[in-house]
């Protein structure tokens, strides 16, 4: 019995020695300073040969270490190439070739046939005869009613109150169980030009309905990424009562043009520049980002901006003719994800 034990002990010792012998060169190859135990510096080619694949390493820890080192090497090579290119451009001076424009989803956008041309006579005629013509002809001034869904919670109520400080001549009223079909005639009789309804789900604002009165149209948006004033870092003081400017970006198609005109009709024509306040509706990939800022003049040449809040993101779900009518309303446009979202480079606004 003792002899058998001795044999098994010897074989076990031999196995451990064999394992240690195979692990030593591997540990030397992945030393963190790039050197072996003998102190020899490994070149990049030796550390990462052309056919090198991290996935072939079975040991998880060593695979993670090698992958980290490989990413660092890639980063260094990219930075070196960038510095080399910068030196070449500085040496050439004015003769340097123009910088290549990087490819993005935005500049690779699929062309839309409904893209608005400013010189198009048909577009000009439609704008002169649409529902917003009285506003743009300065025949009416905006008067906005802001309300919520039934039984709103604190976050939705605070958002309505903060929106009323952003949009001049806006009034906040609570639903008290009234249907929108009953609210709209009351708004028209009291000369309101627009109705904004903020919906919520699980105490979080998740939808916005914008209806232009008295003849429509009505837009339904999905709302996300809502941040109230207290949740914004380095925000400025509360906005003043000055009329803000409005900026509309990237509303290029006929549909986007209609949505942009809806947002424009919420604000008065004559902004008070002394207040240095600006409301921005920025469309990017069919997401509309709303921000409210104040200009800060640092010097005669430098201007900064300070966010005042609130902020949120909108995505158009439908555009309906006339005022709100969920049962018999006629829709101009409805978002159908399975049919319309087949390409990442296809946008509708």
GROMACS .gro file of C-alpha atoms in nm:
model
  349
    1UNK     CA    1   0.000   0.000   0.000
    2UNK     CA    2   0.285   0.235   0.082
    3UNK     CA    3   0.446   0.172  -0.257
    4UNK     CA    4   0.126   0.248  -0.444
    5UNK     CA    5   0.090   0.573  -0.244
    6UNK     CA    6   0.447   0.667  -0.333
    7UNK     CA    7   0.378   0.612  -0.703
    8UNK     CA    8   0.064   0.824  -0.700
    9UNK     CA    9   0.249   1.097  -0.508
   10UNK     CA   10   0.532   1.095  -0.763
   11UNK     CA   11   0.293   1.110  -1.058
   12UNK     CA   12   0.109   1.397  -0.891
   13UNK     CA   13   0.436   1.587  -0.838
   14UNK     CA   14   0.537   1.526  -1.200
   15UNK     CA   15   0.200   1.660  -1.317
   16UNK     CA   16   0.238   1.975  -1.108
   17UNK     CA   17   0.592   2.032  -1.238
   18UNK     CA   18   0.474   1.984  -1.596
   19UNK     CA   19   0.188   2.235  -1.540
   20UNK     CA   20   0.422   2.489  -1.382
   21UNK     CA   21   0.666   2.452  -1.670
   22UNK     CA   22   0.394   2.523  -1.927
   23UNK     CA   23   0.254   2.823  -1.734
   24UNK     CA   24   0.588   3.004  -1.681
   25UNK     CA   25   0.648   3.115  -2.044
   26UNK     CA   26   0.284   3.225  -2.079
   27UNK     CA   27   0.306   3.442  -1.766
   28UNK     CA   28   0.631   3.586  -1.896
   29UNK     CA   29   0.463   3.672  -2.228
   30UNK     CA   30   0.185   3.876  -2.064
   31UNK     CA   31   0.386   4.073  -1.811
   32UNK     CA   32   0.226   4.415  -1.766
   33UNK     CA   33   0.534   4.616  -1.866
   34UNK     CA   34   0.574   4.413  -2.187
   35UNK     CA   35   0.895   4.235  -2.072
   36UNK     CA   36   0.977   3.873  -2.006
   37UNK     CA   37   1.131   3.741  -1.684
   38UNK     CA   38   1.475   3.779  -1.839
   39UNK     CA   39   1.406   4.149  -1.890
   40UNK     CA   40   1.384   4.134  -2.272
   41UNK     CA   41   1.141   4.391  -2.419
   42UNK     CA   42   0.882   4.232  -2.648
   43UNK     CA   43   0.802   4.415  -2.972
   44UNK     CA   44   0.441   4.483  -3.072
   45UNK     CA   45   0.470   4.229  -3.351
   46UNK     CA   46   0.591   3.964  -3.107
   47UNK     CA   47   0.317   4.043  -2.854
   48UNK     CA   48   0.038   4.055  -3.111
   49UNK     CA   49   0.122   3.869  -3.435
   50UNK     CA   50  -0.088   3.934  -3.749
   51UNK     CA   51  -0.306   3.627  -3.700
   52UNK     CA   52  -0.356   3.694  -3.329
   53UNK     CA   53  -0.702   3.618  -3.191
   54UNK     CA   54  -0.790   3.682  -2.829
   55UNK     CA   55  -1.079   3.436  -2.846
   56UNK     CA   56  -0.831   3.147  -2.881
   57UNK     CA   57  -0.708   3.204  -2.523
   58UNK     CA   58  -0.909   2.973  -2.299
   59UNK     CA   59  -0.809   3.121  -1.965
   60UNK     CA   60  -1.065   3.393  -1.885
   61UNK     CA   61  -0.837   3.619  -1.680
   62UNK     CA   62  -0.551   3.599  -1.930
   63UNK     CA   63  -0.795   3.656  -2.218
   64UNK     CA   64  -0.928   3.970  -2.049
   65UNK     CA   65  -0.573   4.095  -1.983
   66UNK     CA   66  -0.465   4.036  -2.344
   67UNK     CA   67  -0.778   4.202  -2.478
   68UNK     CA   68  -0.712   4.510  -2.261
   69UNK     CA   69  -0.353   4.530  -2.385
   70UNK     CA   70  -0.466   4.487  -2.744
   71UNK     CA   71  -0.717   4.775  -2.707
   72UNK     CA   72  -0.444   4.995  -2.558
   73UNK     CA   73  -0.218   4.917  -2.852
   74UNK     CA   74  -0.494   5.001  -3.099
   75UNK     CA   75  -0.554   5.331  -2.920
   76UNK     CA   76  -0.185   5.422  -2.930
   77UNK     CA   77  -0.156   5.343  -3.301
   78UNK     CA   78  -0.464   5.552  -3.378
   79UNK     CA   79  -0.330   5.847  -3.178
   80UNK     CA   80   0.012   5.822  -3.347
   81UNK     CA   81  -0.148   5.822  -3.692
   82UNK     CA   82  -0.360   6.124  -3.595
   83UNK     CA   83  -0.053   6.317  -3.476
   84UNK     CA   84   0.136   6.228  -3.793
   85UNK     CA   85  -0.149   6.349  -4.012
   86UNK     CA   86  -0.173   6.674  -3.812
   87UNK     CA   87   0.200   6.743  -3.862
   88UNK     CA   88   0.167   6.679  -4.236
   89UNK     CA   89  -0.127   6.921  -4.260
   90UNK     CA   90   0.066   7.188  -4.067
   91UNK     CA   91   0.366   7.143  -4.297
   92UNK     CA   92   0.151   7.180  -4.611
   93UNK     CA   93  -0.031   7.485  -4.472
   94UNK     CA   94  -0.285   7.626  -4.718
   95UNK     CA   95  -0.205   7.351  -4.969
   96UNK     CA   96  -0.336   7.083  -4.733
   97UNK     CA   97  -0.632   6.884  -4.872
   98UNK     CA   98  -0.973   6.948  -4.711
   99UNK     CA   99  -1.064   6.733  -4.412
  100UNK     CA  100  -1.283   6.434  -4.502
  101UNK     CA  101  -1.642   6.456  -4.380
  102UNK     CA  102  -1.716   6.164  -4.145
  103UNK     CA  103  -2.007   5.942  -4.241
  104UNK     CA  104  -2.301   5.962  -4.002
  105UNK     CA  105  -2.660   5.843  -4.010
  106UNK     CA  106  -2.772   6.204  -4.051
  107UNK     CA  107  -2.566   6.292  -4.360
  108UNK     CA  108  -2.632   5.948  -4.512
  109UNK     CA  109  -3.007   6.006  -4.484
  110UNK     CA  110  -3.230   5.859  -4.755
  111UNK     CA  111  -3.368   6.139  -4.971
  112UNK     CA  112  -3.734   6.221  -4.906
  113UNK     CA  113  -3.948   6.340  -5.196
  114UNK     CA  114  -4.146   6.567  -4.965
  115UNK     CA  115  -3.841   6.776  -4.867
  116UNK     CA  116  -3.949   7.141  -4.861
  117UNK     CA  117  -3.795   7.383  -5.111
  118UNK     CA  118  -3.821   7.746  -4.988
  119UNK     CA  119  -3.882   7.867  -5.344
  120UNK     CA  120  -4.161   7.618  -5.418
  121UNK     CA  121  -4.482   7.800  -5.516
  122UNK     CA  122  -4.702   7.510  -5.401
  123UNK     CA  123  -4.548   7.519  -5.052
  124UNK     CA  124  -4.592   7.897  -5.036
  125UNK     CA  125  -4.959   7.864  -5.135
  126UNK     CA  126  -5.022   7.592  -4.875
  127UNK     CA  127  -4.863   7.805  -4.604
  128UNK     CA  128  -5.078   8.103  -4.702
  129UNK     CA  129  -5.399   7.900  -4.674
  130UNK     CA  130  -5.334   7.651  -4.390
  131UNK     CA  131  -5.466   7.663  -4.032
  132UNK     CA  132  -5.166   7.867  -3.909
  133UNK     CA  133  -5.197   8.143  -4.170
  134UNK     CA  134  -5.384   8.376  -3.931
  135UNK     CA  135  -5.100   8.349  -3.680
  136UNK     CA  136  -4.821   8.408  -3.933
  137UNK     CA  137  -5.017   8.699  -4.083
  138UNK     CA  138  -5.027   8.844  -3.729
  139UNK     CA  139  -5.406   8.844  -3.717
  140UNK     CA  140  -5.415   8.642  -3.394
  141UNK     CA  141  -5.192   8.626  -3.087
  142UNK     CA  142  -5.124   8.295  -2.907
  143UNK     CA  143  -5.326   8.203  -2.599
  144UNK     CA  144  -5.248   7.856  -2.465
  145UNK     CA  145  -5.435   7.625  -2.230
  146UNK     CA  146  -5.218   7.361  -2.056
  147UNK     CA  147  -5.389   7.069  -1.884
  148UNK     CA  148  -5.315   6.712  -1.781
  149UNK     CA  149  -5.471   6.368  -1.779
  150UNK     CA  150  -5.719   6.280  -1.505
  151UNK     CA  151  -5.584   6.274  -1.149
  152UNK     CA  152  -5.229   6.390  -1.225
  153UNK     CA  153  -4.942   6.330  -0.984
  154UNK     CA  154  -4.690   6.582  -0.859
  155UNK     CA  155  -4.429   6.542  -1.132
  156UNK     CA  156  -4.678   6.604  -1.412
  157UNK     CA  157  -4.828   6.904  -1.232
  158UNK     CA  158  -4.482   7.059  -1.183
  159UNK     CA  159  -4.401   7.006  -1.551
  160UNK     CA  160  -4.720   7.193  -1.650
  161UNK     CA  161  -4.637   7.479  -1.416
  162UNK     CA  162  -4.283   7.509  -1.552
  163UNK     CA  163  -4.409   7.496  -1.912
  164UNK     CA  164  -4.640   7.787  -1.835
  165UNK     CA  165  -4.333   7.998  -1.742
  166UNK     CA  166  -4.168   7.905  -2.074
  167UNK     CA  167  -4.466   7.971  -2.305
  168UNK     CA  168  -4.602   8.328  -2.267
  169UNK     CA  169  -4.975   8.385  -2.221
  170UNK     CA  170  -5.035   8.023  -2.117
  171UNK     CA  171  -5.275   7.911  -1.844
  172UNK     CA  172  -5.279   7.587  -1.643
  173UNK     CA  173  -5.615   7.426  -1.565
  174UNK     CA  174  -5.687   7.086  -1.414
  175UNK     CA  175  -5.912   6.836  -1.593
  176UNK     CA  176  -6.145   6.746  -1.306
  177UNK     CA  177  -6.276   6.450  -1.501
  178UNK     CA  178  -6.380   6.645  -1.814
  179UNK     CA  179  -6.345   6.481  -2.155
  180UNK     CA  180  -6.134   6.659  -2.417
  181UNK     CA  181  -6.436   6.687  -2.648
  182UNK     CA  182  -6.602   6.903  -2.380
  183UNK     CA  183  -6.289   7.104  -2.305
  184UNK     CA  184  -6.223   7.204  -2.668
  185UNK     CA  185  -6.553   7.397  -2.722
  186UNK     CA  186  -6.492   7.584  -2.396
  187UNK     CA  187  -6.140   7.674  -2.511
  188UNK     CA  188  -6.272   7.805  -2.845
  189UNK     CA  189  -6.539   8.015  -2.673
  190UNK     CA  190  -6.269   8.173  -2.452
  191UNK     CA  191  -6.040   8.253  -2.750
  192UNK     CA  192  -5.767   7.999  -2.677
  193UNK     CA  193  -5.556   7.926  -2.985
  194UNK     CA  194  -5.389   7.604  -2.867
  195UNK     CA  195  -5.450   7.321  -2.623
  196UNK     CA  196  -5.166   7.121  -2.465
  197UNK     CA  197  -5.248   6.800  -2.277
  198UNK     CA  198  -4.974   6.615  -2.087
  199UNK     CA  199  -5.048   6.249  -2.018
  200UNK     CA  200  -4.875   6.030  -1.764
  201UNK     CA  201  -4.825   5.663  -1.683
  202UNK     CA  202  -4.712   5.537  -1.341
  203UNK     CA  203  -4.662   5.896  -1.220
  204UNK     CA  204  -4.423   5.973  -1.510
  205UNK     CA  205  -4.517   6.208  -1.801
  206UNK     CA  206  -4.514   5.996  -2.117
  207UNK     CA  207  -4.728   6.174  -2.378
  208UNK     CA  208  -4.821   6.516  -2.514
  209UNK     CA  209  -5.121   6.617  -2.726
  210UNK     CA  210  -5.100   6.951  -2.908
  211UNK     CA  211  -5.421   7.072  -3.071
  212UNK     CA  212  -5.443   7.397  -3.268
  213UNK     CA  213  -5.776   7.571  -3.228
  214UNK     CA  214  -6.033   7.614  -3.368
  215UNK     CA  215  -5.973   7.402  -3.681
  216UNK     CA  216  -5.679   7.181  -3.591
  217UNK     CA  217  -5.456   6.999  -3.667
  218UNK     CA  218  -5.385   6.779  -3.363
  219UNK     CA  219  -5.050   6.612  -3.301
  220UNK     CA  220  -4.986   6.327  -3.059
  221UNK     CA  221  -4.630   6.285  -2.929
  222UNK     CA  222  -4.458   6.030  -2.713
  223UNK     CA  223  -4.268   6.209  -2.433
  224UNK     CA  224  -3.951   6.079  -2.270
  225UNK     CA  225  -3.636   6.193  -2.084
  226UNK     CA  226  -3.825   6.453  -1.881
  227UNK     CA  227  -3.606   6.663  -1.652
  228UNK     CA  228  -3.751   6.931  -1.428
  229UNK     CA  229  -3.557   7.237  -1.322
  230UNK     CA  230  -3.434   7.095  -0.992
  231UNK     CA  231  -3.297   6.788  -1.170
  232UNK     CA  232  -3.076   6.987  -1.411
  233UNK     CA  233  -2.717   7.044  -1.298
  234UNK     CA  234  -2.568   7.393  -1.318
  235UNK     CA  235  -2.900   7.544  -1.417
  236UNK     CA  236  -2.959   7.917  -1.416
  237UNK     CA  237  -3.207   8.123  -1.221
  238UNK     CA  238  -3.577   8.091  -1.296
  239UNK     CA  239  -3.684   8.246  -1.628
  240UNK     CA  240  -3.815   8.599  -1.640
  241UNK     CA  241  -4.141   8.716  -1.798
  242UNK     CA  242  -3.968   8.835  -2.118
  243UNK     CA  243  -4.090   8.691  -2.449
  244UNK     CA  244  -3.838   8.424  -2.556
  245UNK     CA  245  -3.696   8.362  -2.899
  246UNK     CA  246  -3.776   8.031  -3.070
  247UNK     CA  247  -3.540   7.815  -3.276
  248UNK     CA  248  -3.664   7.534  -3.501
  249UNK     CA  249  -3.395   7.301  -3.640
  250UNK     CA  250  -3.407   7.035  -3.913
  251UNK     CA  251  -3.780   7.032  -3.990
  252UNK     CA  252  -3.720   6.973  -4.360
  253UNK     CA  253  -4.008   6.762  -4.498
  254UNK     CA  254  -4.371   6.866  -4.553
  255UNK     CA  255  -4.470   6.678  -4.238
  256UNK     CA  256  -4.182   6.831  -4.041
  257UNK     CA  257  -4.276   7.174  -4.175
  258UNK     CA  258  -4.631   7.135  -4.040
  259UNK     CA  259  -4.503   7.022  -3.699
  260UNK     CA  260  -4.256   7.311  -3.687
  261UNK     CA  261  -4.530   7.562  -3.766
  262UNK     CA  262  -4.738   7.414  -3.482
  263UNK     CA  263  -4.455   7.477  -3.235
  264UNK     CA  264  -4.392   7.826  -3.375
  265UNK     CA  265  -4.757   7.925  -3.328
  266UNK     CA  266  -4.723   7.872  -2.949
  267UNK     CA  267  -4.493   8.175  -2.908
  268UNK     CA  268  -4.555   8.546  -2.975
  269UNK     CA  269  -4.411   8.717  -3.283
  270UNK     CA  270  -4.198   8.981  -3.113
  271UNK     CA  271  -3.938   8.828  -2.879
  272UNK     CA  272  -3.783   9.055  -2.617
  273UNK     CA  273  -3.411   9.016  -2.676
  274UNK     CA  274  -3.328   9.196  -2.354
  275UNK     CA  275  -3.443   8.883  -2.166
  276UNK     CA  276  -3.180   8.672  -2.351
  277UNK     CA  277  -3.406   8.364  -2.338
  278UNK     CA  278  -3.448   8.112  -2.619
  279UNK     CA  279  -3.664   7.800  -2.662
  280UNK     CA  280  -3.524   7.537  -2.900
  281UNK     CA  281  -3.701   7.252  -3.080
  282UNK     CA  282  -3.424   7.048  -3.241
  283UNK     CA  283  -3.523   6.759  -3.467
  284UNK     CA  284  -3.266   6.482  -3.505
  285UNK     CA  285  -3.357   6.142  -3.652
  286UNK     CA  286  -3.728   6.213  -3.588
  287UNK     CA  287  -3.669   6.285  -3.219
  288UNK     CA  288  -3.756   6.642  -3.117
  289UNK     CA  289  -3.539   6.771  -2.831
  290UNK     CA  290  -3.677   7.065  -2.634
  291UNK     CA  291  -3.439   7.292  -2.442
  292UNK     CA  292  -3.479   7.632  -2.278
  293UNK     CA  293  -3.165   7.845  -2.239
  294UNK     CA  294  -3.044   8.190  -2.147
  295UNK     CA  295  -2.763   8.370  -2.328
  296UNK     CA  296  -2.462   8.477  -2.121
  297UNK     CA  297  -2.237   8.737  -2.287
  298UNK     CA  298  -1.885   8.672  -2.157
  299UNK     CA  299  -1.724   8.932  -2.383
  300UNK     CA  300  -1.784   9.107  -2.714
  301UNK     CA  301  -1.689   8.792  -2.904
  302UNK     CA  302  -1.771   8.506  -2.667
  303UNK     CA  303  -2.125   8.400  -2.579
  304UNK     CA  304  -2.226   8.113  -2.352
  305UNK     CA  305  -2.562   7.952  -2.277
  306UNK     CA  306  -2.714   7.847  -1.949
  307UNK     CA  307  -2.995   7.592  -1.937
  308UNK     CA  308  -3.303   7.696  -1.743
  309UNK     CA  309  -3.525   7.390  -1.785
  310UNK     CA  310  -3.741   7.197  -1.818
  311UNK     CA  311  -3.620   6.960  -2.088
  312UNK     CA  312  -3.782   6.665  -2.264
  313UNK     CA  313  -3.782   6.464  -2.585
  314UNK     CA  314  -4.078   6.416  -2.820
  315UNK     CA  315  -4.147   6.164  -3.096
  316UNK     CA  316  -4.442   6.213  -3.327
  317UNK     CA  317  -4.698   5.932  -3.318
  318UNK     CA  318  -4.978   6.079  -3.531
  319UNK     CA  319  -5.104   6.397  -3.696
  320UNK     CA  320  -5.479   6.433  -3.715
  321UNK     CA  321  -5.692   6.674  -3.915
  322UNK     CA  322  -5.918   6.898  -3.712
  323UNK     CA  323  -5.940   6.898  -3.334
  324UNK     CA  324  -5.900   6.595  -3.111
  325UNK     CA  325  -6.136   6.309  -3.206
  326UNK     CA  326  -6.005   5.961  -3.127
  327UNK     CA  327  -6.310   5.782  -3.269
  328UNK     CA  328  -6.403   5.953  -3.597
  329UNK     CA  329  -6.095   6.168  -3.660
  330UNK     CA  330  -5.920   6.168  -3.999
  331UNK     CA  331  -5.546   6.119  -3.974
  332UNK     CA  332  -5.294   6.283  -4.206
  333UNK     CA  333  -5.005   6.071  -4.081
  334UNK     CA  334  -4.968   5.777  -3.840
  335UNK     CA  335  -4.640   5.622  -3.731
  336UNK     CA  336  -4.633   5.249  -3.816
  337UNK     CA  337  -4.306   5.103  -3.683
  338UNK     CA  338  -4.307   4.774  -3.878
  339UNK     CA  339  -4.364   4.949  -4.211
  340UNK     CA  340  -4.178   5.278  -4.162
  341UNK     CA  341  -3.877   5.180  -3.949
  342UNK     CA  342  -3.728   4.933  -4.196
  343UNK     CA  343  -3.420   5.153  -4.258
  344UNK     CA  344  -3.215   5.341  -3.999
  345UNK     CA  345  -3.142   5.612  -4.257
  346UNK     CA  346  -3.506   5.686  -4.337
  347UNK     CA  347  -3.659   5.982  -4.149
  348UNK     CA  348  -3.998   6.151  -4.178
  349UNK     CA  349  -3.953   6.496  -4.023
   0.00000   0.00000   0.00000
